[in-house]
mmCIF file of C-alpha atoms in Angstrom:
data_model
loop_
_atom_site.group_PDB
_atom_site.id
_atom_site.type_symbol
_atom_site.label_atom_id
_atom_site.label_comp_id
_atom_site.label_asym_id
_atom_site.label_seq_id
_atom_site.Cartn_x
_atom_site.Cartn_y
_atom_site.Cartn_z
ATOM 1 C CA MET A 523 55.764 112.914 222.168
ATOM 2 C CA SER A 524 59.660 112.473 222.937
ATOM 3 C CA ARG A 525 61.944 112.289 220.446
ATOM 4 C CA LYS A 526 63.039 108.995 221.740
ATOM 5 C CA LEU A 527 59.477 107.565 221.546
ATOM 6 C CA THR A 528 59.258 108.760 218.078
ATOM 7 C CA PHE A 529 62.360 107.344 217.106
ATOM 8 C CA LEU A 530 61.221 103.918 218.482
ATOM 9 C CA ILE A 531 57.992 104.053 216.502
ATOM 10 C CA VAL A 532 59.238 104.924 213.198
ATOM 11 C CA ALA A 533 62.301 102.472 213.729
ATOM 12 C CA GLY A 534 59.517 99.734 214.377
ATOM 13 C CA VAL A 535 61.001 98.053 217.391
ATOM 14 C CA PHE A 536 60.881 94.433 216.686
ATOM 15 C CA ALA A 537 60.579 93.130 219.972
ATOM 16 C CA LEU A 538 56.947 94.408 220.193
ATOM 17 C CA THR A 539 56.028 91.900 217.490
ATOM 18 C CA LEU A 540 57.879 89.072 219.024
ATOM 19 C CA GLY A 541 55.622 89.798 222.092
ATOM 20 C CA ILE A 542 58.783 90.040 224.616
ATOM 21 C CA MET A 543 57.583 93.026 226.249
ATOM 22 C CA PHE A 544 57.430 92.834 230.045
ATOM 23 C CA THR A 545 57.711 94.978 233.230
ATOM 24 C CA ALA A 546 58.580 93.851 236.497
ATOM 25 C CA ASN A 547 60.016 94.955 239.797
ATOM 26 C CA ILE A 548 63.538 94.275 240.560
ATOM 27 C CA SER A 549 64.086 90.611 239.588
ATOM 28 C CA SER A 550 65.021 87.500 242.108
ATOM 29 C CA GLU A 551 68.145 87.439 240.146
ATOM 30 C CA ASP A 552 68.976 91.335 241.099
ATOM 31 C CA GLN A 553 67.740 90.817 244.335
ATOM 32 C CA ALA A 554 70.047 88.244 245.214
ATOM 33 C CA MET A 555 72.758 90.229 243.708
ATOM 34 C CA ALA A 556 71.997 93.282 245.868
ATOM 35 C CA ASP A 557 71.902 91.028 248.926
ATOM 36 C CA ASN A 558 75.487 89.982 248.383
ATOM 37 C CA SER A 559 77.531 91.838 250.872
ATOM 38 C CA ASN A 560 80.282 92.317 247.803
ATOM 39 C CA VAL A 561 77.690 94.458 245.331
ATOM 40 C CA GLU A 562 76.116 97.901 246.086
ATOM 41 C CA ILE A 563 73.569 99.447 244.189
ATOM 42 C CA ALA A 564 73.366 103.077 242.652
ATOM 43 C CA THR A 565 70.075 104.312 241.113
ATOM 44 C CA ILE A 566 70.312 107.266 239.199
ATOM 45 C CA ALA A 567 68.382 109.147 236.338
ATOM 46 C CA GLY A 568 70.294 110.917 233.467
ATOM 47 C CA GLY A 569 67.439 111.154 230.551
ATOM 48 C CA CYS A 570 67.475 108.019 228.414
ATOM 49 C CA PHE A 571 68.269 105.140 230.048
ATOM 50 C CA TRP A 572 69.912 103.618 227.059
ATOM 51 C CA CYS A 573 72.664 106.210 227.039
ATOM 52 C CA VAL A 574 72.989 106.016 230.708
ATOM 53 C CA GLU A 575 73.271 102.274 230.643
ATOM 54 C CA SER A 576 75.900 102.430 227.988
ATOM 55 C CA ASP A 577 78.135 104.932 229.890
ATOM 56 C CA MET A 578 77.729 103.395 233.323
ATOM 57 C CA GLU A 579 78.657 99.920 231.741
ATOM 58 C CA LYS A 580 82.260 101.166 230.860
ATOM 59 C CA LEU A 581 83.224 101.673 234.266
ATOM 60 C CA PRO A 582 85.465 99.103 236.093
ATOM 61 C CA GLY A 583 84.027 97.520 238.708
ATOM 62 C CA VAL A 584 80.374 97.632 237.512
ATOM 63 C CA ILE A 585 79.214 94.311 237.493
ATOM 64 C CA ARG A 586 75.425 95.034 235.543
ATOM 65 C CA VAL A 587 73.353 97.904 234.796
ATOM 66 C CA VAL A 588 69.699 97.518 234.517
ATOM 67 C CA SER A 589 67.351 99.941 232.869
ATOM 68 C CA GLY A 590 63.991 100.825 234.319
ATOM 69 C CA TYR A 591 61.648 103.547 235.863
ATOM 70 C CA ALA A 592 62.248 105.015 239.216
ATOM 71 C CA GLY A 593 59.764 106.677 241.782
ATOM 72 C CA GLY A 594 56.400 107.118 240.776
ATOM 73 C CA GLU A 595 52.855 105.350 242.312
ATOM 74 C CA GLU A 596 51.681 103.468 239.237
ATOM 75 C CA GLU A 597 52.657 99.457 239.663
ATOM 76 C CA ASN A 598 54.605 97.956 236.863
ATOM 77 C CA PRO A 599 54.375 100.644 234.339
ATOM 78 C CA SER A 600 55.026 100.328 230.910
ATOM 79 C CA TYR A 601 57.141 102.470 228.583
ATOM 80 C CA GLU A 602 54.077 103.879 226.784
ATOM 81 C CA GLN A 603 52.948 104.938 230.384
ATOM 82 C CA VAL A 604 56.001 106.629 231.587
ATOM 83 C CA SER A 605 57.009 108.421 228.536
ATOM 84 C CA SER A 606 53.702 109.961 228.398
ATOM 85 C CA GLY A 607 54.559 111.585 231.553
ATOM 86 C CA SER A 608 51.535 110.486 233.740
ATOM 87 C CA THR A 609 53.084 108.352 236.203
ATOM 88 C CA GLY A 610 55.501 110.113 237.826
ATOM 89 C CA HIS A 611 58.445 107.949 237.063
ATOM 90 C CA ARG A 612 61.795 108.990 235.636
ATOM 91 C CA GLU A 613 63.740 106.920 233.368
ATOM 92 C CA ALA A 614 66.383 105.494 235.203
ATOM 93 C CA VAL A 615 69.149 102.763 235.734
ATOM 94 C CA GLN A 616 70.255 100.804 238.646
ATOM 95 C CA VAL A 617 73.943 100.029 238.801
ATOM 96 C CA TYR A 618 75.321 96.919 240.516
ATOM 97 C CA PHE A 619 79.032 97.816 241.351
ATOM 98 C CA ASP A 620 81.626 96.121 243.558
ATOM 99 C CA PRO A 621 82.698 98.632 246.225
ATOM 100 C CA ALA A 622 85.867 96.556 246.362
ATOM 101 C CA LYS A 623 86.784 97.712 242.867
ATOM 102 C CA VAL A 624 85.183 100.846 242.534
ATOM 103 C CA SER A 625 83.763 103.367 244.946
ATOM 104 C CA TYR A 626 80.196 105.119 245.010
ATOM 105 C CA ALA A 627 81.742 108.435 244.339
ATOM 106 C CA ARG A 628 83.529 107.317 241.457
ATOM 107 C CA VAL A 629 80.171 106.026 240.101
ATOM 108 C CA LEU A 630 78.822 109.345 240.407
ATOM 109 C CA ASP A 631 81.832 110.901 238.757
ATOM 110 C CA GLN A 632 81.022 108.832 235.977
ATOM 111 C CA TYR A 633 77.544 109.498 235.983
ATOM 112 C CA TRP A 634 78.067 113.416 235.917
ATOM 113 C CA LYS A 635 80.183 113.397 232.991
ATOM 114 C CA HIS A 636 77.476 111.938 230.529
ATOM 115 C CA PHE A 637 74.298 114.216 230.823
ATOM 116 C CA ASP A 638 73.347 117.726 231.456
ATOM 117 C CA PRO A 639 72.897 118.180 235.094
ATOM 118 C CA THR A 640 71.740 121.610 234.721
ATOM 119 C CA ASP A 641 68.545 120.938 232.431
ATOM 120 C CA GLU A 642 65.019 121.380 234.765
ATOM 121 C CA GLY A 643 62.728 120.338 231.929
ATOM 122 C CA GLY A 644 64.028 116.987 230.513
ATOM 123 C CA SER A 645 67.141 115.749 228.840
ATOM 124 C CA PHE A 646 68.320 116.896 225.441
ATOM 125 C CA GLY A 647 65.798 116.024 222.812
ATOM 126 C CA ASP A 648 63.502 114.117 225.249
ATOM 127 C CA ARG A 649 61.444 116.796 227.150
ATOM 128 C CA GLY A 650 59.078 116.187 230.399
ATOM 129 C CA PHE A 651 59.809 115.121 233.933
ATOM 130 C CA GLN A 652 60.161 111.727 233.102
ATOM 131 C CA TYR A 653 63.487 112.527 231.564
ATOM 132 C CA THR A 654 64.921 114.598 234.096
ATOM 133 C CA SER A 655 67.678 113.843 235.993
ATOM 134 C CA ALA A 656 68.002 112.541 239.852
ATOM 135 C CA ILE A 657 70.194 110.491 242.439
ATOM 136 C CA PHE A 658 68.269 108.053 244.514
ATOM 137 C CA TYR A 659 70.354 107.374 247.607
ATOM 138 C CA HIS A 660 69.791 103.945 249.182
ATOM 139 C CA SER A 661 71.593 104.741 252.437
ATOM 140 C CA GLU A 662 72.704 107.800 254.614
ATOM 141 C CA ALA A 663 76.321 107.280 253.290
ATOM 142 C CA GLN A 664 75.126 107.375 249.888
ATOM 143 C CA ARG A 665 73.145 110.547 250.368
ATOM 144 C CA GLU A 666 76.464 112.201 252.026
ATOM 145 C CA ILE A 667 78.438 111.363 249.222
ATOM 146 C CA ALA A 668 76.012 112.390 246.785
ATOM 147 C CA GLU A 669 75.749 115.694 248.104
ATOM 148 C CA SER A 670 79.311 116.292 248.523
ATOM 149 C CA SER A 671 79.745 115.213 244.639
ATOM 150 C CA LYS A 672 76.906 117.415 243.469
ATOM 151 C CA LYS A 673 78.487 120.549 245.728
ATOM 152 C CA ALA A 674 82.084 119.815 244.180
ATOM 153 C CA LEU A 675 80.455 119.801 240.665
ATOM 154 C CA ASP A 676 78.486 122.715 241.007
ATOM 155 C CA GLU A 677 81.471 124.618 242.533
ATOM 156 C CA SER A 678 83.849 123.826 239.889
ATOM 157 C CA ASN A 679 81.707 126.407 237.580
ATOM 158 C CA ARG A 680 82.095 123.943 234.697
ATOM 159 C CA PHE A 681 78.654 124.783 233.831
ATOM 160 C CA ASN A 682 77.097 128.349 233.039
ATOM 161 C CA LEU A 683 74.210 127.263 235.010
ATOM 162 C CA PRO A 684 73.724 125.675 238.460
ATOM 163 C CA VAL A 685 73.416 121.852 239.130
ATOM 164 C CA ILE A 686 69.962 121.137 239.920
ATOM 165 C CA THR A 687 69.771 117.456 239.828
ATOM 166 C CA PRO A 688 67.921 116.619 242.964
ATOM 167 C CA ILE A 689 69.123 113.829 245.512
ATOM 168 C CA ILE A 690 65.910 111.841 246.571
ATOM 169 C CA LYS A 691 65.530 108.961 248.904
ATOM 170 C CA TYR A 692 65.109 105.519 247.237
ATOM 171 C CA THR A 693 61.532 104.206 247.000
ATOM 172 C CA THR A 694 60.948 101.931 244.007
ATOM 173 C CA PHE A 695 62.272 100.611 240.853
ATOM 174 C CA HIS A 696 60.600 98.749 238.092
ATOM 175 C CA GLU A 697 62.557 96.902 235.391
ATOM 176 C CA ALA A 698 61.904 98.158 232.089
ATOM 177 C CA GLU A 699 60.776 96.075 229.253
ATOM 178 C CA GLY A 700 63.449 93.629 227.803
ATOM 179 C CA TYR A 701 64.087 95.109 224.698
ATOM 180 C CA HIS A 702 65.134 98.181 226.479
ATOM 181 C CA GLN A 703 68.010 96.212 228.165
ATOM 182 C CA ASP A 704 71.478 96.522 226.695
ATOM 183 C CA TYR A 705 69.754 98.407 223.923
ATOM 184 C CA TYR A 706 72.999 99.897 222.592
ATOM 185 C CA LYS A 707 74.186 96.329 222.230
ATOM 186 C CA HIS A 708 71.423 94.794 220.473
ATOM 187 C CA ASN A 709 70.703 97.661 218.358
ATOM 188 C CA PRO A 710 73.875 99.674 217.699
ATOM 189 C CA VAL A 711 72.817 101.356 214.540
ATOM 190 C CA ARG A 712 69.487 102.507 215.997
ATOM 191 C CA TYR A 713 71.279 103.574 219.090
ATOM 192 C CA LYS A 714 74.111 105.584 217.649
ATOM 193 C CA THR A 715 71.556 107.320 215.483
ATOM 194 C CA TYR A 716 69.324 108.276 218.172
ATOM 195 C CA ARG A 717 72.350 109.262 220.504
ATOM 196 C CA TYR A 718 74.145 111.329 217.758
ATOM 197 C CA PHE A 719 70.704 113.305 216.922
ATOM 198 C CA SER A 720 69.856 113.763 220.597
ATOM 199 C CA GLY A 721 72.634 116.199 221.260
ATOM 200 C CA ARG A 722 74.074 114.333 224.290
ATOM 201 C CA ASP A 723 77.307 113.537 222.796
ATOM 202 C CA LYS A 724 77.920 117.118 221.666
ATOM 203 C CA PHE A 725 77.232 118.418 225.162
ATOM 204 C CA VAL A 726 79.654 115.941 226.856
ATOM 205 C CA GLU A 727 82.467 116.792 224.280
ATOM 206 C CA GLU A 728 81.914 120.549 224.827
ATOM 207 C CA HIS A 729 81.945 120.331 228.398
ATOM 208 C CA TRP A 730 84.138 117.407 229.385
ATOM 209 C CA GLY A 731 86.337 116.700 226.001
ATOM 210 C CA ASP A 732 88.637 113.818 226.918
ATOM 211 C CA GLU A 733 87.871 113.895 230.525
ATOM 212 C CA ALA A 734 84.594 111.977 229.863
ATOM 213 C CA ASN A 735 86.725 108.900 228.898
ATOM 214 C CA VAL A 736 88.985 108.821 231.952
ATOM 215 C CA VAL A 737 89.042 105.822 233.699
ATOM 216 C CA SER A 738 90.601 106.499 236.785
ATOM 217 C CA ARG A 739 89.940 105.215 240.645
ATOM 218 C CA GLY A 740 87.486 107.414 242.813
ATOM 219 C CA ALA A 741 87.731 108.660 246.229
ATOM 220 C CA ALA A 742 87.328 106.324 249.081
ATOM 221 C CA LEU A 743 88.329 103.278 247.047
ATOM 222 C CA PRO A 744 90.644 100.506 248.522
ATOM 223 C CA MET A 745 92.689 99.303 245.452
ATOM 224 C CA ALA A 746 95.800 97.007 244.351
ATOM 225 C CA ASP A 747 98.614 99.625 244.284
ATOM 226 C CA SER A 748 99.265 99.172 240.743
ATOM 227 C CA GLU A 749 95.603 99.840 239.790
ATOM 228 C CA PHE A 750 95.224 103.211 240.989
ATOM 229 C CA VAL A 751 95.606 106.130 238.193
ATOM 230 C CA LYS A 752 95.631 109.696 239.526
ATOM 231 C CA PRO A 753 93.107 111.870 237.786
ATOM 232 C CA ASP A 754 94.385 114.909 236.021
ATOM 233 C CA ASP A 755 94.234 118.059 237.450
ATOM 234 C CA ALA A 756 91.133 119.407 235.626
ATOM 235 C CA THR A 757 89.325 116.006 236.845
ATOM 236 C CA LEU A 758 90.530 116.663 240.263
ATOM 237 C CA LYS A 759 89.306 120.588 240.294
ATOM 238 C CA ALA A 760 85.811 119.218 239.212
ATOM 239 C CA THR A 761 85.472 116.494 241.706
ATOM 240 C CA LEU A 762 87.423 118.046 244.902
ATOM 241 C CA THR A 763 85.858 120.809 246.886
ATOM 242 C CA PRO A 764 88.170 124.118 246.479
ATOM 243 C CA LEU A 765 89.448 123.404 249.979
ATOM 244 C CA GLN A 766 90.223 119.939 249.312
ATOM 245 C CA TYR A 767 91.868 120.614 245.967
ATOM 246 C CA LYS A 768 93.832 123.448 247.763
ATOM 247 C CA VAL A 769 95.338 121.300 250.421
ATOM 248 C CA THR A 770 96.079 118.151 248.561
ATOM 249 C CA GLN A 771 97.301 119.524 245.312
ATOM 250 C CA HIS A 772 98.901 122.943 246.441
ATOM 251 C CA GLU A 773 99.963 121.986 250.192
ATOM 252 C CA GLY A 774 97.237 124.095 251.484
ATOM 253 C CA THR A 775 96.317 124.428 255.245
ATOM 254 C CA GLU A 776 92.532 124.232 256.484
ATOM 255 C CA PRO A 777 91.449 126.305 259.557
ATOM 256 C CA ALA A 778 92.133 124.975 262.910
ATOM 257 C CA PHE A 779 88.919 124.121 264.710
ATOM 258 C CA LYS A 780 86.990 124.848 261.621
ATOM 259 C CA ASN A 781 87.412 121.650 259.993
ATOM 260 C CA GLU A 782 85.489 118.299 259.508
ATOM 261 C CA TYR A 783 87.318 115.777 261.797
ATOM 262 C CA TRP A 784 89.408 117.851 264.549
ATOM 263 C CA ASP A 785 86.976 116.596 267.209
ATOM 264 C CA ASN A 786 85.565 113.518 265.498
ATOM 265 C CA LYS A 787 85.476 110.644 268.218
ATOM 266 C CA ALA A 788 83.643 107.902 266.237
ATOM 267 C CA GLU A 789 85.376 104.600 265.339
ATOM 268 C CA GLY A 790 86.623 103.972 261.919
ATOM 269 C CA ILE A 791 89.395 104.670 259.740
ATOM 270 C CA TYR A 792 90.668 107.796 257.609
ATOM 271 C CA VAL A 793 91.434 107.430 253.710
ATOM 272 C CA ASP A 794 93.030 109.550 251.035
ATOM 273 C CA ILE A 795 90.305 111.773 249.595
ATOM 274 C CA VAL A 796 91.694 111.023 246.218
ATOM 275 C CA SER A 797 92.831 107.371 246.078
ATOM 276 C CA GLY A 798 90.893 105.679 248.916
ATOM 277 C CA GLU A 799 94.204 104.489 250.309
ATOM 278 C CA PRO A 800 94.092 103.717 254.031
ATOM 279 C CA LEU A 801 96.019 106.255 256.029
ATOM 280 C CA PHE A 802 95.078 106.425 259.818
ATOM 281 C CA SER A 803 92.944 104.869 262.486
ATOM 282 C CA SER A 804 90.611 106.064 265.041
ATOM 283 C CA LYS A 805 92.583 103.788 267.611
ATOM 284 C CA ASP A 806 95.284 106.005 267.105
ATOM 285 C CA LYS A 807 93.595 109.649 267.242
ATOM 286 C CA TYR A 808 94.152 111.823 270.293
ATOM 287 C CA LYS A 809 93.071 115.195 271.355
ATOM 288 C CA SER A 810 96.118 117.408 270.639
ATOM 289 C CA GLY A 811 94.806 120.636 271.180
ATOM 290 C CA THR A 812 95.882 121.987 268.029
ATOM 291 C CA GLY A 813 92.357 122.030 266.177
ATOM 292 C CA TRP A 814 93.320 119.548 263.697
ATOM 293 C CA PRO A 815 93.125 115.545 263.454
ATOM 294 C CA SER A 816 96.042 114.077 265.121
ATOM 295 C CA PHE A 817 97.311 110.690 265.271
ATOM 296 C CA THR A 818 100.297 108.977 267.068
ATOM 297 C CA ARG A 819 100.861 106.622 263.967
ATOM 298 C CA PRO A 820 99.712 105.834 260.430
ATOM 299 C CA LEU A 821 97.431 102.753 259.896
ATOM 300 C CA VAL A 822 99.254 101.601 256.968
ATOM 301 C CA PRO A 823 102.632 102.745 257.336
ATOM 302 C CA ASP A 824 103.369 102.004 253.407
ATOM 303 C CA ASN A 825 100.868 104.609 252.354
ATOM 304 C CA ILE A 826 102.903 107.714 254.138
ATOM 305 C CA VAL A 827 105.747 109.441 252.324
ATOM 306 C CA GLU A 828 107.940 111.757 254.427
ATOM 307 C CA LYS A 829 109.273 114.904 252.489
ATOM 308 C CA GLU A 830 111.441 117.745 253.751
ATOM 309 C CA ASP A 831 109.395 120.949 253.927
ATOM 310 C CA SER A 832 111.775 124.495 254.188
ATOM 311 C CA SER A 833 108.583 126.739 253.790
ATOM 312 C CA PHE A 834 107.844 129.658 256.365
ATOM 313 C CA PHE A 835 111.479 130.175 257.216
ATOM 314 C CA THR A 836 111.763 126.661 259.077
ATOM 315 C CA THR A 837 112.004 122.917 258.523
ATOM 316 C CA ARG A 838 109.259 120.622 258.913
ATOM 317 C CA THR A 839 108.482 117.079 257.924
ATOM 318 C CA GLU A 840 105.779 116.998 255.342
ATOM 319 C CA ILE A 841 103.342 113.899 255.079
ATOM 320 C CA ARG A 842 101.970 112.943 251.674
ATOM 321 C CA SER A 843 100.149 109.850 250.561
ATOM 322 C CA ARG A 844 102.185 107.241 248.582
ATOM 323 C CA HIS A 845 99.529 106.489 245.552
ATOM 324 C CA ALA A 846 97.913 110.099 245.456
ATOM 325 C CA ASP A 847 100.693 112.129 246.300
ATOM 326 C CA SER A 848 97.936 114.320 248.365
ATOM 327 C CA HIS A 849 99.681 116.708 250.741
ATOM 328 C CA LEU A 850 98.299 115.555 253.965
ATOM 329 C CA GLY A 851 99.857 117.441 256.658
ATOM 330 C CA HIS A 852 103.082 117.466 258.785
ATOM 331 C CA VAL A 853 104.710 115.187 261.550
ATOM 332 C CA PHE A 854 106.063 116.318 264.754
ATOM 333 C CA ASN A 855 108.072 114.893 267.807
ATOM 334 C CA ASP A 856 105.810 116.238 270.599
ATOM 335 C CA GLY A 857 103.126 113.630 270.485
ATOM 336 C CA PRO A 858 101.978 111.332 273.464
ATOM 337 C CA PRO A 859 103.401 107.378 274.051
ATOM 338 C CA PRO A 860 104.041 105.072 272.596
ATOM 339 C CA THR A 861 105.510 106.693 269.488
ATOM 340 C CA GLY A 862 106.056 110.431 270.711
ATOM 341 C CA LEU A 863 104.644 111.539 267.361
ATOM 342 C CA ARG A 864 101.844 113.784 266.152
ATOM 343 C CA TYR A 865 100.842 113.309 262.747
ATOM 344 C CA CYS A 866 98.709 116.601 262.443
ATOM 345 C CA MET A 867 96.562 116.189 259.329
ATOM 346 C CA ASN A 868 94.009 118.234 257.317
ATOM 347 C CA SER A 869 90.639 116.931 257.294
ATOM 348 C CA ALA A 870 89.901 118.411 253.658
ATOM 349 C CA ALA A 871 92.445 115.575 252.772
ATOM 350 C CA MET A 872 90.987 113.007 254.236
ATOM 351 C CA ARG A 873 87.656 110.786 254.025
ATOM 352 C CA PHE A 874 86.369 109.114 257.301
ATOM 353 C CA ILE A 875 84.825 105.553 256.815
ATOM 354 C CA PRO A 876 82.936 104.523 259.871
ATOM 355 C CA LYS A 877 83.251 101.082 261.591
ATOM 356 C CA ALA A 878 79.944 100.117 260.635
ATOM 357 C CA GLU A 879 80.717 100.868 257.092
ATOM 358 C CA LEU A 880 84.280 99.369 256.608
ATOM 359 C CA LYS A 881 82.787 95.922 254.786
ATOM 360 C CA SER A 882 80.409 97.727 252.500
ATOM 361 C CA ARG A 883 82.976 99.964 251.278
ATOM 362 C CA GLY A 884 85.699 97.493 250.650
ATOM 363 C CA TYR A 885 87.670 97.988 253.724
ATOM 364 C CA GLY A 886 86.950 94.803 255.763
ATOM 365 C CA LYS A 887 89.972 93.635 256.718
ATOM 366 C CA PHE A 888 90.409 96.623 259.024
ATOM 367 C CA LEU A 889 87.269 95.401 261.306
ATOM 368 C CA ASP A 890 89.414 93.249 263.512
ATOM 369 C CA LEU A 891 91.018 96.908 264.857
ATOM 370 C CA PHE A 892 87.621 97.213 266.923
ATOM 371 C CA LYS A 893 87.041 94.163 268.192
#
């Protein structure tokens, strides 16, 4: 029997006596919300859904978080069935968020900081498959972001053990009984007592400290200029790959012809890997023969900052992003018409947003470029 189930029995959950227990598939209200083009869903499991729900609702841009049971084959499972470990479900939450205000990458950043992604047998005091962690992706874009996010966290060596959280294609989600929703709000004393004795807070404090409470804007996020808060160095190390960190924070240069976008011919835009501010368009990309992505002009000139660079015994013009202050590359006067400029950029400093995903990721205003 899990610690949480024992806690529920001892506490005597009053909702049972009131007869308000129910389980359902995703509600019509939630489905209508999901059908809204301004809302995206993330389905994640990180142990006790009371705790995950509480932590995810603190993130700006999140509209609603619903506790429930993901995966499994049992139709409309009850809490008792799931907690027994016999149904193949995990306790999970669905996070409804506005991609114009917070990115999926930032949602995952918040998620990673509030559970133990190295635990194969459960989550803190709750043991069994039903309490293990998982990310359930709803699209290929989510899968790619999740894999990149997991890889970056694993390579950061923040934990002594490898990050084992699986990334699984989403299938089903059953909303949990009513008394589980917003449990931390309706039963604050019981919730805080359970959470404290579970060991979750101690783990988060030991591995993340104040970083767990950092509310910053994540990668691939379009934002108002005044809203972006650059993460501290420790957070950047944890969320960027070593190459991304080296390039953007320490003026590094990635290998020519061995980078992600040098030969990318797809239509879309390129945004800053840290802030998500729009930088360049595929409309202005050309084959320079240098082995790095090259552009004739920026998409949003105000997001580009030029600085004199006197390194390597020569003087060049460095290009940085305005809001994240990321090193992007350099600009040269040997480009083609109409500008005669070559913005030679590092793939590692940017994220590519395909034309088909511009609207869903909050960059819909750039769709007219590709008509």
